[in-house]
Short mmCIF file of C-alpha atoms in Angstrom, two decimals:
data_model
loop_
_atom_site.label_atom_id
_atom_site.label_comp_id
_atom_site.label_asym_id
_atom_site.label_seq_id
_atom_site.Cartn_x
_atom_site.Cartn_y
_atom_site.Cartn_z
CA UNK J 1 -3.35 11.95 13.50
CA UNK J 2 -1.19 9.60 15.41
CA UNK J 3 2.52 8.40 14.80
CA UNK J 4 3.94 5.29 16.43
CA UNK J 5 7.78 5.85 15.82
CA UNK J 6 10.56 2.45 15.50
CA UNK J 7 13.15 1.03 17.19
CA UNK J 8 15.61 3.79 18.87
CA UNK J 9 15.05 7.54 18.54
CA UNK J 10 12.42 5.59 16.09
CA UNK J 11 13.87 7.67 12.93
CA UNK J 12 13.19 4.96 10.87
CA UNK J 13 8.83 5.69 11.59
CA UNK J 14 9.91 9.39 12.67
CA UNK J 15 10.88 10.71 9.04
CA UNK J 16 8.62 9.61 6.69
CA UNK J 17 5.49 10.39 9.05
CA UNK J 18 6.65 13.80 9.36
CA UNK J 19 7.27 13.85 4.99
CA UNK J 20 3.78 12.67 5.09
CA UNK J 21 2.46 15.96 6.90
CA UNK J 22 4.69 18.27 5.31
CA UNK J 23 2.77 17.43 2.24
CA UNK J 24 -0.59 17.40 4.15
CA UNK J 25 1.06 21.12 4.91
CA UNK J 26 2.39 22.35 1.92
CA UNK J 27 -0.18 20.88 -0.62
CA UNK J 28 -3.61 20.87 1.00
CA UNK J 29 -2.95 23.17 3.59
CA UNK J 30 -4.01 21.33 6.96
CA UNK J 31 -2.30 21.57 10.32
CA UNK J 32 -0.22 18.79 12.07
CA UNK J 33 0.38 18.09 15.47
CA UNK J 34 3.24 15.49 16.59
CA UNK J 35 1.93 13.96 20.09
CA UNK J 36 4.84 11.92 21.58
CA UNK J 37 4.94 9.45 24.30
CA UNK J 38 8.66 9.11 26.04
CA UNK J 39 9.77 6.83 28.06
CA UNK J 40 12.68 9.25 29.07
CA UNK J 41 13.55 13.19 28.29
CA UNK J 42 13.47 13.82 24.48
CA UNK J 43 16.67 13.08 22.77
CA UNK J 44 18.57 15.98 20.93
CA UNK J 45 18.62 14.28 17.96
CA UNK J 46 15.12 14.47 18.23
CA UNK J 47 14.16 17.52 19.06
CA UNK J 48 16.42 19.09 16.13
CA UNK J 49 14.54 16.56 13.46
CA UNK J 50 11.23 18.21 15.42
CA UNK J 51 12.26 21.48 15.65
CA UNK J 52 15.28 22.49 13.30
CA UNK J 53 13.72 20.38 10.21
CA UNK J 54 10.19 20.53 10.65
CA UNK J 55 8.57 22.97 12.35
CA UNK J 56 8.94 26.97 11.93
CA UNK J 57 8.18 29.13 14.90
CA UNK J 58 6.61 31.58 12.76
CA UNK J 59 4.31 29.29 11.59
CA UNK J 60 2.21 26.48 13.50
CA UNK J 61 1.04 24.43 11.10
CA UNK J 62 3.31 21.36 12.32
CA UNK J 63 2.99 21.63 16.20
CA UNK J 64 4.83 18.70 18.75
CA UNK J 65 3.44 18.07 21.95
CA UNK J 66 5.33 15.86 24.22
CA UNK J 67 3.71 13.21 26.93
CA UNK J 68 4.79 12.13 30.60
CA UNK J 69 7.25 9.40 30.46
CA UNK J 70 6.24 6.00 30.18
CA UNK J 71 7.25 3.72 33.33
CA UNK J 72 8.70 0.84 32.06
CA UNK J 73 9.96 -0.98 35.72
CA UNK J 74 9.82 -4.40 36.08
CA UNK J 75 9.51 -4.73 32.44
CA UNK J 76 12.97 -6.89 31.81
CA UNK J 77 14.49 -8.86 28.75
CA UNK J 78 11.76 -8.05 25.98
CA UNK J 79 12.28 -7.58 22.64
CA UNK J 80 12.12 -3.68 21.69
CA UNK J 81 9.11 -4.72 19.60
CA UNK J 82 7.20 -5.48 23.02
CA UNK J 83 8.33 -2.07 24.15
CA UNK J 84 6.78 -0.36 21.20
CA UNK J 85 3.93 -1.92 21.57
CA UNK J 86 3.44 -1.59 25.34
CA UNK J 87 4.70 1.90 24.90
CA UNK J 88 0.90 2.85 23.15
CA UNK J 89 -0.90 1.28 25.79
CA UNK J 90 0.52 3.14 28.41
CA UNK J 91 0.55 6.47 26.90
CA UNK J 92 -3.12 6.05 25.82
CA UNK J 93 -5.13 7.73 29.18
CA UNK J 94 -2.40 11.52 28.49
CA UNK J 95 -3.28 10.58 24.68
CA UNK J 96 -6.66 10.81 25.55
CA UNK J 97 -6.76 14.14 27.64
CA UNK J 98 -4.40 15.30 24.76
CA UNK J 99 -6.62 14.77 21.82
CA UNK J 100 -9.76 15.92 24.60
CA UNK J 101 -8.26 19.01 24.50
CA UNK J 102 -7.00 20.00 21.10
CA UNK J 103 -10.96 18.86 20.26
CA UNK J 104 -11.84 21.49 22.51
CA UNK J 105 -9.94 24.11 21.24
CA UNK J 106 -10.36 23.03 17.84
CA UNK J 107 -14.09 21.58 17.86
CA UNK J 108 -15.01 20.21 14.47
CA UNK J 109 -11.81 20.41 13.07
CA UNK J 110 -9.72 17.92 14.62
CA UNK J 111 -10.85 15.27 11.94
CA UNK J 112 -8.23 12.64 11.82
CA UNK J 113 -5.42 10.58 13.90
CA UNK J 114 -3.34 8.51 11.99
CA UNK J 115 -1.30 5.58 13.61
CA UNK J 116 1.63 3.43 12.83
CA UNK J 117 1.08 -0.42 12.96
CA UNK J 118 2.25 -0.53 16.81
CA UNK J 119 -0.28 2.01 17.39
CA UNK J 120 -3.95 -0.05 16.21
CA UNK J 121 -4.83 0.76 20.01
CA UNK J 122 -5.50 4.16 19.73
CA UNK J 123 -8.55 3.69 17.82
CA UNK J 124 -10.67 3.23 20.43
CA UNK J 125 -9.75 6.47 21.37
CA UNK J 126 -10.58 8.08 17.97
CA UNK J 127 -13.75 6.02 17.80
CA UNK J 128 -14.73 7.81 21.34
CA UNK J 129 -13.86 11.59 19.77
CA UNK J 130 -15.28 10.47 16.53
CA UNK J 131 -12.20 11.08 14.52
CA UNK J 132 -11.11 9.42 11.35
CA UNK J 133 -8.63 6.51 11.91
CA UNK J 134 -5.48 5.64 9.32
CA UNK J 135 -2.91 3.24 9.64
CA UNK J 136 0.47 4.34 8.14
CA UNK J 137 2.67 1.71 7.05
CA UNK J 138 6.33 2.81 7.03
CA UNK J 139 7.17 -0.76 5.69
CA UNK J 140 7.02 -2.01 1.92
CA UNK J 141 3.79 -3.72 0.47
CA UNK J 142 5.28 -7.36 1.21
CA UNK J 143 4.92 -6.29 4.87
CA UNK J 144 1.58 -5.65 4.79
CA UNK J 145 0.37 -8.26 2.42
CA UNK J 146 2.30 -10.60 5.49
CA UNK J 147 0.56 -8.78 8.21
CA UNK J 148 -2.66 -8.66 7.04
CA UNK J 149 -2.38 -12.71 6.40
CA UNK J 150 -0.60 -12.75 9.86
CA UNK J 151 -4.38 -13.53 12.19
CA UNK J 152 -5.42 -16.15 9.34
CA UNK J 153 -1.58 -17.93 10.06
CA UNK J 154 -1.92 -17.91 13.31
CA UNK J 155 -5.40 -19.97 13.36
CA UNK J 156 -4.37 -22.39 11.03
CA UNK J 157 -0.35 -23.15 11.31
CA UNK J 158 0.46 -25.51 14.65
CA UNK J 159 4.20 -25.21 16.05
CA UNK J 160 6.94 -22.52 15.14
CA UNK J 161 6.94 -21.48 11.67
CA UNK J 162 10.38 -22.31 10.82
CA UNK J 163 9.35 -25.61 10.96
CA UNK J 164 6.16 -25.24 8.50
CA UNK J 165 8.96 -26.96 5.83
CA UNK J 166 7.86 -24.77 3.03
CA UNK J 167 8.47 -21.44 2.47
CA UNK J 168 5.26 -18.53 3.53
CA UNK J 169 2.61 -17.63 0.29
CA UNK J 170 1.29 -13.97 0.38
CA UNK J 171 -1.21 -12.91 -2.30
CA UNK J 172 1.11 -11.79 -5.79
CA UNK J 173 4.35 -12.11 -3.85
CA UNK J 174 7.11 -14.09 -3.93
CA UNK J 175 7.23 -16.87 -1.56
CA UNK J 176 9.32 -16.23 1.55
CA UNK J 177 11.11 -18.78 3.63
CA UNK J 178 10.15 -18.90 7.54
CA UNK J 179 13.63 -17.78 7.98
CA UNK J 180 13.10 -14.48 6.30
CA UNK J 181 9.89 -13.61 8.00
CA UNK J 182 9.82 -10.53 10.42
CA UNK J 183 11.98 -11.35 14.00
CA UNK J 184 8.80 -10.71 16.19
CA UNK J 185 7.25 -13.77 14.54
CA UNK J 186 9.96 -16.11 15.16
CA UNK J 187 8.97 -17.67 18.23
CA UNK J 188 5.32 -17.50 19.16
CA UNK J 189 5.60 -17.77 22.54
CA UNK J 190 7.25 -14.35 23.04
CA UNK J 191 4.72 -11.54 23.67
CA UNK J 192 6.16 -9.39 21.07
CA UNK J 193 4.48 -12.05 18.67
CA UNK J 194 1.14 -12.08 20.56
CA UNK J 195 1.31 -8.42 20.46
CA UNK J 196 1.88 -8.34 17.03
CA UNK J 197 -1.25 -10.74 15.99
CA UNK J 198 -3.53 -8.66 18.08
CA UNK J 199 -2.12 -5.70 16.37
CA UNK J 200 -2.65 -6.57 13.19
CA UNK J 201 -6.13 -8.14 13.55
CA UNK J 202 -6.90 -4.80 14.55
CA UNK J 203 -6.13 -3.43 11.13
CA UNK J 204 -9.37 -3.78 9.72
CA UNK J 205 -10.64 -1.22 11.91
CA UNK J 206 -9.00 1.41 10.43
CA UNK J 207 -11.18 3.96 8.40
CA UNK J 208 -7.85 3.52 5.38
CA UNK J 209 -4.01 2.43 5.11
CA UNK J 210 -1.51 4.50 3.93
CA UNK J 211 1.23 2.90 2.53
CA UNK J 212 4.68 3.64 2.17
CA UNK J 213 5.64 2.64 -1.32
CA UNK J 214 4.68 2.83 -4.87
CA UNK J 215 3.88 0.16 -7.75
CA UNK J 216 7.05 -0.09 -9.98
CA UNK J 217 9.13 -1.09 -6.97
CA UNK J 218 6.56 -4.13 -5.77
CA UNK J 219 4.82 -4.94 -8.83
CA UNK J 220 3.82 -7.80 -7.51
CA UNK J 221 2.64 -6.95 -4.01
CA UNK J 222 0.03 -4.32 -4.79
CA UNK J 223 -3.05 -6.47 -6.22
CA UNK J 224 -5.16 -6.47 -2.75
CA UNK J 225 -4.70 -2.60 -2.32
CA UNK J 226 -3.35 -0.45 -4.91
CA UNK J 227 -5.47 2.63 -4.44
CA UNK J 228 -3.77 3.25 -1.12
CA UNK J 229 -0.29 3.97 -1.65
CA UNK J 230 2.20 6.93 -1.04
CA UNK J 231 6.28 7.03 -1.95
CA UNK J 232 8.11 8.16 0.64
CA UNK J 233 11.07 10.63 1.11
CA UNK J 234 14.38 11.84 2.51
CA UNK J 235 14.99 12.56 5.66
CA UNK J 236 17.04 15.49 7.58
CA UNK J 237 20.57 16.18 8.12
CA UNK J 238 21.05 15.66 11.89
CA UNK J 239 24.20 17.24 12.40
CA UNK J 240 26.78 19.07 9.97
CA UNK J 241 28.16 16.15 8.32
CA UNK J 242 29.86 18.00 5.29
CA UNK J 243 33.29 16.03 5.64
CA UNK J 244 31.25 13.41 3.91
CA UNK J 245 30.30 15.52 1.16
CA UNK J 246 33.48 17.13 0.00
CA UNK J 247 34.94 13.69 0.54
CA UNK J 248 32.76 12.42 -1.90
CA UNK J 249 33.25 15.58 -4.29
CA UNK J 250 36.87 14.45 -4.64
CA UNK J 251 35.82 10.85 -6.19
CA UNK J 252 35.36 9.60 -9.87
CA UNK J 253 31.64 9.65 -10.85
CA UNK J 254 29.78 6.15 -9.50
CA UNK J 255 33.05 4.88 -7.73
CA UNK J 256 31.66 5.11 -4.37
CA UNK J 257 30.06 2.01 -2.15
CA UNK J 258 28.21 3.87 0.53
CA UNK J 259 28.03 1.51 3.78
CA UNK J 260 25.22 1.97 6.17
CA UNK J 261 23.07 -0.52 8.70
CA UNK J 262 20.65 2.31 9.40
CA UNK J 263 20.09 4.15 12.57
CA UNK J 264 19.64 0.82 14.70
CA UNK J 265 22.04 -1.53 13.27
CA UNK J 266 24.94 -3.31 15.34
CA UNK J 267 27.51 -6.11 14.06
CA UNK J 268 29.17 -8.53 15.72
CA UNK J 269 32.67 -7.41 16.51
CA UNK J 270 33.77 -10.26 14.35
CA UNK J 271 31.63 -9.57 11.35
CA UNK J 272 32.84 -5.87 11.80
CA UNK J 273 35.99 -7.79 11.32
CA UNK J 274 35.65 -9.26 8.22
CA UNK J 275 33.36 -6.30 6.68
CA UNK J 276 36.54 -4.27 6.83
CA UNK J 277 38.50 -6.57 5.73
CA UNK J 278 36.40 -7.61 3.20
CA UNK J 279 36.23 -3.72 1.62
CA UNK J 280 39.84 -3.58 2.08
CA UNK J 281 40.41 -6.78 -0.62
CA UNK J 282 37.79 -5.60 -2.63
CA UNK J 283 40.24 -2.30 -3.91
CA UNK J 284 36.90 -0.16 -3.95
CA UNK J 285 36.64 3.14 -3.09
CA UNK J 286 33.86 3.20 -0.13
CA UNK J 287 31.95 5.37 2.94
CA UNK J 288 31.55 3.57 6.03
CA UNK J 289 29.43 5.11 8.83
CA UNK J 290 30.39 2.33 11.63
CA UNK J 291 29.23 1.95 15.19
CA UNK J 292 30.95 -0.16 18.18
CA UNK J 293 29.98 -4.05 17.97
CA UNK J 294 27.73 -5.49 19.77
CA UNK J 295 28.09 -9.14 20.39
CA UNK J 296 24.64 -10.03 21.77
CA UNK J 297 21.48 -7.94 19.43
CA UNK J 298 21.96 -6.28 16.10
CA UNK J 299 19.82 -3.82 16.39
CA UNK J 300 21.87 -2.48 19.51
CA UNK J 301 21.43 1.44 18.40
CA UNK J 302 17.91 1.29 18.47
CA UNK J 303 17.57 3.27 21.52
CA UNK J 304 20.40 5.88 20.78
CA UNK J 305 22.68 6.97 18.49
CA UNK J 306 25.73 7.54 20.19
CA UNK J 307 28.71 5.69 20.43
CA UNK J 308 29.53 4.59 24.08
CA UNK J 309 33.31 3.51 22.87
CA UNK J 310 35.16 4.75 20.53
CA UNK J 311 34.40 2.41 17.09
CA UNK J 312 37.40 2.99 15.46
CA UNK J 313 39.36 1.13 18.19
CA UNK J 314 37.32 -2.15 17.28
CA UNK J 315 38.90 -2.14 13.35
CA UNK J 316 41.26 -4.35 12.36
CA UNK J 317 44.84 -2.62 13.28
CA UNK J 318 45.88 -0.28 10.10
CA UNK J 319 43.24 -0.91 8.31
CA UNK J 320 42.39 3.50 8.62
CA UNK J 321 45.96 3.57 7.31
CA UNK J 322 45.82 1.04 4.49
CA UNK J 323 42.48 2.26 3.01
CA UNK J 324 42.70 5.94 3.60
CA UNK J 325 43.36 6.70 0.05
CA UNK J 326 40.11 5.55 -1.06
CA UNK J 327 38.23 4.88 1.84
CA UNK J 328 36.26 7.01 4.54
CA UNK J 329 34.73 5.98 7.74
CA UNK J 330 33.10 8.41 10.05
CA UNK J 331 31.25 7.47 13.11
CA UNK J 332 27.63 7.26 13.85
CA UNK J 333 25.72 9.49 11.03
CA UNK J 334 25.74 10.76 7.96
CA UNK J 335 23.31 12.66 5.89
CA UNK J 336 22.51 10.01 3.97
CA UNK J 337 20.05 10.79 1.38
CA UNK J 338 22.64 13.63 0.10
CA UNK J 339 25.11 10.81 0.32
CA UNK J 340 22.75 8.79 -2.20
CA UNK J 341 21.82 12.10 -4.33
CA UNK J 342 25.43 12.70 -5.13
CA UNK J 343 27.47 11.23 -8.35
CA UNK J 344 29.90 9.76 -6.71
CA UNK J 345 27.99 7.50 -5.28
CA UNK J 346 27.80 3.94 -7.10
CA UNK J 347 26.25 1.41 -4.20
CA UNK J 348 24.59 1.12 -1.38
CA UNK J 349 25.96 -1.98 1.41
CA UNK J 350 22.59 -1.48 3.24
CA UNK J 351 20.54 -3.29 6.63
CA UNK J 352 17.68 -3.10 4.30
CA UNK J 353 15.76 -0.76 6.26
CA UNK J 354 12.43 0.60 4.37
CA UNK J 355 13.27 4.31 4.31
CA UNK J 356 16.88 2.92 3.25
CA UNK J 357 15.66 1.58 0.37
CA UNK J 358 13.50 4.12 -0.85
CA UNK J 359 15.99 6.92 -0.35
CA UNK J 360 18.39 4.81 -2.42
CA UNK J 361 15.46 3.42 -5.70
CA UNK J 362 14.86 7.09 -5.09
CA UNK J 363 18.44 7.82 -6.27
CA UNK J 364 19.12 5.66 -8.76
CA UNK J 365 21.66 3.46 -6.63
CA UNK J 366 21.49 -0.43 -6.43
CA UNK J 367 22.12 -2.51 -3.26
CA UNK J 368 23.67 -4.67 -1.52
CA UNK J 369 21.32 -6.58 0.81
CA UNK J 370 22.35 -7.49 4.24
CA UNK J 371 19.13 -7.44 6.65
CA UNK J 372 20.03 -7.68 10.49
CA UNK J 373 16.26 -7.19 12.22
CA UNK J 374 13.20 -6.18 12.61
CA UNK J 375 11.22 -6.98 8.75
CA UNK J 376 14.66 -6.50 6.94
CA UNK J 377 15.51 -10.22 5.61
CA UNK J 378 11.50 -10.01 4.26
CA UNK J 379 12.63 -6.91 2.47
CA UNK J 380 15.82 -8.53 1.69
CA UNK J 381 13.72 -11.22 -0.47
CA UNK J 382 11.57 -8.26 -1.86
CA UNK J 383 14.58 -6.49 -3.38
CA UNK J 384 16.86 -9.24 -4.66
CA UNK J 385 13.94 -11.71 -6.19
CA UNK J 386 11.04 -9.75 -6.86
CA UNK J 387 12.26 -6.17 -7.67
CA UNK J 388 16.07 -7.14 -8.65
CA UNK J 389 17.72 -4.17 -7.26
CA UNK J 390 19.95 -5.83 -5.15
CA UNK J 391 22.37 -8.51 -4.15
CA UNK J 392 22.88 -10.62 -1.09
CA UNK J 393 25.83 -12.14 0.28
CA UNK J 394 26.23 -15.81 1.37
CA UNK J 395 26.66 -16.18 5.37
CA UNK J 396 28.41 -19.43 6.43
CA UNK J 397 26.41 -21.87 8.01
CA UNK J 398 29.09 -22.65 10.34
CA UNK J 399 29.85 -19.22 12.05
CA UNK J 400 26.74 -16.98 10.88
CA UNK J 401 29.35 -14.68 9.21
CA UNK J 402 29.58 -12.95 5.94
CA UNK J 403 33.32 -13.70 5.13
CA UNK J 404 35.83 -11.52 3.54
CA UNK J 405 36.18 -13.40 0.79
CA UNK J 406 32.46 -12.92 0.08
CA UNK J 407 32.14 -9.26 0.81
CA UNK J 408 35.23 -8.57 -1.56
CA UNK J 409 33.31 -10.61 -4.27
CA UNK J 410 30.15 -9.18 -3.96
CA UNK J 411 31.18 -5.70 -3.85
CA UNK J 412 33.14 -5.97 -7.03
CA UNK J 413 30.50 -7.32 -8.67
CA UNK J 414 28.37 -4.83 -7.65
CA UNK J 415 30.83 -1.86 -8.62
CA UNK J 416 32.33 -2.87 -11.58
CA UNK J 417 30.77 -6.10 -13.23
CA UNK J 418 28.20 -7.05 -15.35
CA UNK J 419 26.01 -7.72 -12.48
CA UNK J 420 25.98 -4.80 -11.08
CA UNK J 421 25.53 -3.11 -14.82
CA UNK J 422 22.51 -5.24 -14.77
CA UNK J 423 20.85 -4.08 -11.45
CA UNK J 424 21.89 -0.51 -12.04
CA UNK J 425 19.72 -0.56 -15.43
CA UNK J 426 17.27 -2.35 -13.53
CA UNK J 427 17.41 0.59 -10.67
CA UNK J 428 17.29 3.31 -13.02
CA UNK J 429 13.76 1.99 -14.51
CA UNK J 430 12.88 1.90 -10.58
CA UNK J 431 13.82 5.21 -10.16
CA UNK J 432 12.05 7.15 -13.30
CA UNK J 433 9.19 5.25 -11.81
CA UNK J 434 9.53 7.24 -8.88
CA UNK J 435 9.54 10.23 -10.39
CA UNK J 436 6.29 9.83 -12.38
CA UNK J 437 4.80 8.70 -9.46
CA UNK J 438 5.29 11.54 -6.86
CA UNK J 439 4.89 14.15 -9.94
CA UNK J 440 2.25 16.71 -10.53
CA UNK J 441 -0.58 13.89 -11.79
CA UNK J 442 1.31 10.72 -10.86
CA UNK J 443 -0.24 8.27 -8.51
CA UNK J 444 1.33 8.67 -5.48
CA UNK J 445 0.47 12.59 -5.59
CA UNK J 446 -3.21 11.46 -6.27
CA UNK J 447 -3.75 9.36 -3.52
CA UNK J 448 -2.55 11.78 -1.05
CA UNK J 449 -5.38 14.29 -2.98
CA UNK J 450 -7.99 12.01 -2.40
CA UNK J 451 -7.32 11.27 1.32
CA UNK J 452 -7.18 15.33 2.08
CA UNK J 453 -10.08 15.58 0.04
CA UNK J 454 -12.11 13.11 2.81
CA UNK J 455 -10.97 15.95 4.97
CA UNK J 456 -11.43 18.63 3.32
CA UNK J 457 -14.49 20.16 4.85
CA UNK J 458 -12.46 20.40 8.10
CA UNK J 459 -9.80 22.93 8.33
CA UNK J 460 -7.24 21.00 10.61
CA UNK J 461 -5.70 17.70 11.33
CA UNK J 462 -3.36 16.02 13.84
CA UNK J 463 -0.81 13.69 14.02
CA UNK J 464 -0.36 11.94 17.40
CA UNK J 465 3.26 10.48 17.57
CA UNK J 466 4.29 7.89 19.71
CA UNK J 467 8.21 7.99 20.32
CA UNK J 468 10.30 6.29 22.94
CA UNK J 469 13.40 7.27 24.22
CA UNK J 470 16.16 7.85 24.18
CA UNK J 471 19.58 9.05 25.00
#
């Protein structure tokens, strides 16, 4: 079973893979093996999400097993998404003696590898061991519906798509402007976009797709494939973040706007600007996990998550001061599905990130939409038009910024108007969804049945995972 992680210490593909074969674990009693390509020595971060979440030395049923380096000199201003990709292809000949060798040791029952959709060209290598291939998709149904269409786009559309002049038609989905499509498809002549349309036409190779969501949230995005779906889960605590917790143990029941851009997300130093400034007019209580700006990518965390300067020093002067009576902002991380489990918690300011989202419909909390990379503005669309769990602030044409004034606004409304009364009813339908779903004969729990049961007459399966790194 294979695992191409995302941007950074690739938490973001990491978690949810790993939730995936705990289940395989706990419920239909296979083994897991995590095989992970580097491009560097394994992160801490990581190896405690590996090691101190997942795996038990007294029990080696989820196994890691990490890969030589990958050399990436010479290689100079891509997009991450073309080192992801290129990251595969030169970790598949140690893939290959990997796999060689655990079908050795294990002979008939090494049965499947399961991939991520950077990861399409390890197939050849499961076709050669005859092993089952899967795709996991740790993106919503919108995603795929778009990728899947992606090969059939690229035929038939001349010039960039921004300048198609009408917005992008996916089967049972809501139409999405050019603008909102995923950043690897903005401008065709990059090789992350190449890469991605020979990824993606490679889909149809794969013995199944396992996808990372559930009906009641995309309602309209599951005609083509509904009887391959799985809802996804929390992920660990990295580090002891308790300060959080007893912070938010102190405040009135649903008072609390959580603020998060995920484990990859950068702003601007101005936009940090204003986004404090903003929740200072708003008067609402609020937890901030902020990084230092970064004034050339957003997604300038993706390959770490430390802080090379301190971030507090980049906040507006006494703004720590001003809002420290209802306002926390710690650096870096936070456990943030406990952060979404607990009462105090009212909203969630969010990059839109997939396992973001479903850790929050999980919850019960409704969002604030505010996608910086990667597939987040088509998820973005997906939450505030199609499944109405969300809002999404105006940026000025002028500067590219969400203003003050705006953020102020549009947190109020989310926290105490009728809005926000409206998409937390809305939410809470979402989230009793959920629950029937991933429960004892929902559909979620089903599916994952059925696809150990196409394995069943083997004894063990392995998950090949393809990380980059890292700090």
């Amino acid at each position: 079973m294979a695992i191409l992680p995302g941007p950074g210490p690739g938490m973001g593909h990491l978690i949810p893979l790993l939730e995936f074969a705990k289940r395989l674990i706990s419920h239909h009693r296979f083994h897991v093996t995590c095989i992970i390509p580097t491009i560097g020595p394994p992160s801490a971060t990581l190896k405690q999400v590996l090691n101190d979440d997942y795996t038990n030395p007294n029990d080696s049923k989820l196994n890691a097993v990490y890969l030589p380096p990958v050399n990436f000199h010479g290689l100079t201003a891509v997009k991450v998404e073309t080192q992801i990709f290129l990251a595969i292809t030169r970790s598949l000949s140690p893939l290959r003696e990997v796999l060689k060798s655990l079908k050795a040791n294990y002979s008939e029952n090494l049965v499947g590898l399961v991939v991520d959709s950077f990861g399409t060209d390890a197939f050849d290598i499961a076709e050669e061991l005859n092993l089952s291939s899967y795709i996991f998709i740790t993106s919503s149904a919108m995603i795929l519906s778009f990728s899947l269409k992606l090969p059939q786009l690229d035929e038939r559309v001349t010039g960039e798509y921004r300048a198609m002049g009408e917005p992008v038609r996916l089967p049972s989905c809501v139409p999405v402007h050019s603008g909102d499509l995923l950043d690897p498809v903005q401008d065709r002549s990059d090789l992350a976009y190449k890469l991605m349309v020979y990824h993606t036409n490679r889909f149809r190779l794969a013995d199944g797709i396992i996808l990372n969501s559930f009906i009641k949230l995309e309602e309209k995005g599951y005609t083509s494939f509904v009887e391959r779906r799985r809802t996804g889960s929390s992920g660990p605590v990295l580090e002891d973040q308790s300060e959080c917790l007893k912070w938010l143990d102190g405040q009135p029941s649903g008072s609390v706007l959580f603020v998060s851009f995920g484990s990859g997300g950068t702003l601007s130093f101005r936009q940090m600007n204003e986004l404090a400034l903003g929740l200072e007019m708003s008067g609402q209580r609020f937890l901030w996990v902020v990084r230092s700006p970064n004034d050339k990518v957003s997604n300038g965390s993706f390959f770490s998550l430390r802080n090379d300067n301190d971030p507090f020093a980049f906040l507006p002067n006494g703004f720590l001061e001003t809002t420290k009576a209802r306002g926390l902002v710690v650096t870096s991380w936070a456990p943030q599905a406990q952060v979404l489990a607990h009462i105090s918690t009212g909203g969630f300011l969010t990059h839109c990130g997939w396992n973001s989202t479903l850790e929050s419909v999980v919850h019960g909390v409704p969002l604030i939409a505010w996608p910086l990379y990667a597939e987040q503005k088509m998820n973005a669309v997906l939450l505030t038009e199609s499944a109405q769990i969300a809002l999404r602030p105006n940026v000025n044409d002028e500067n590219g910024l969400v203003g003050r004034g705006e953020i102020a606004q549009i947190v109020k409304s989310l926290m105490e108007g009728e809005e926000g009364k409206r998409l937390r009813e809305r939410v809470e339908e979402v989230k009793n969804a959920v629950q029937r779903v991933v429960g004892e004969h929902g559909s979620s729990t089903k599916a994952l049945a059925d696809l150990a049961l196409k394995l069943k007459k083997r004894t063990c399966i392995y998950i090949c995972r393809f990380i980059w790194k890292f700090v």
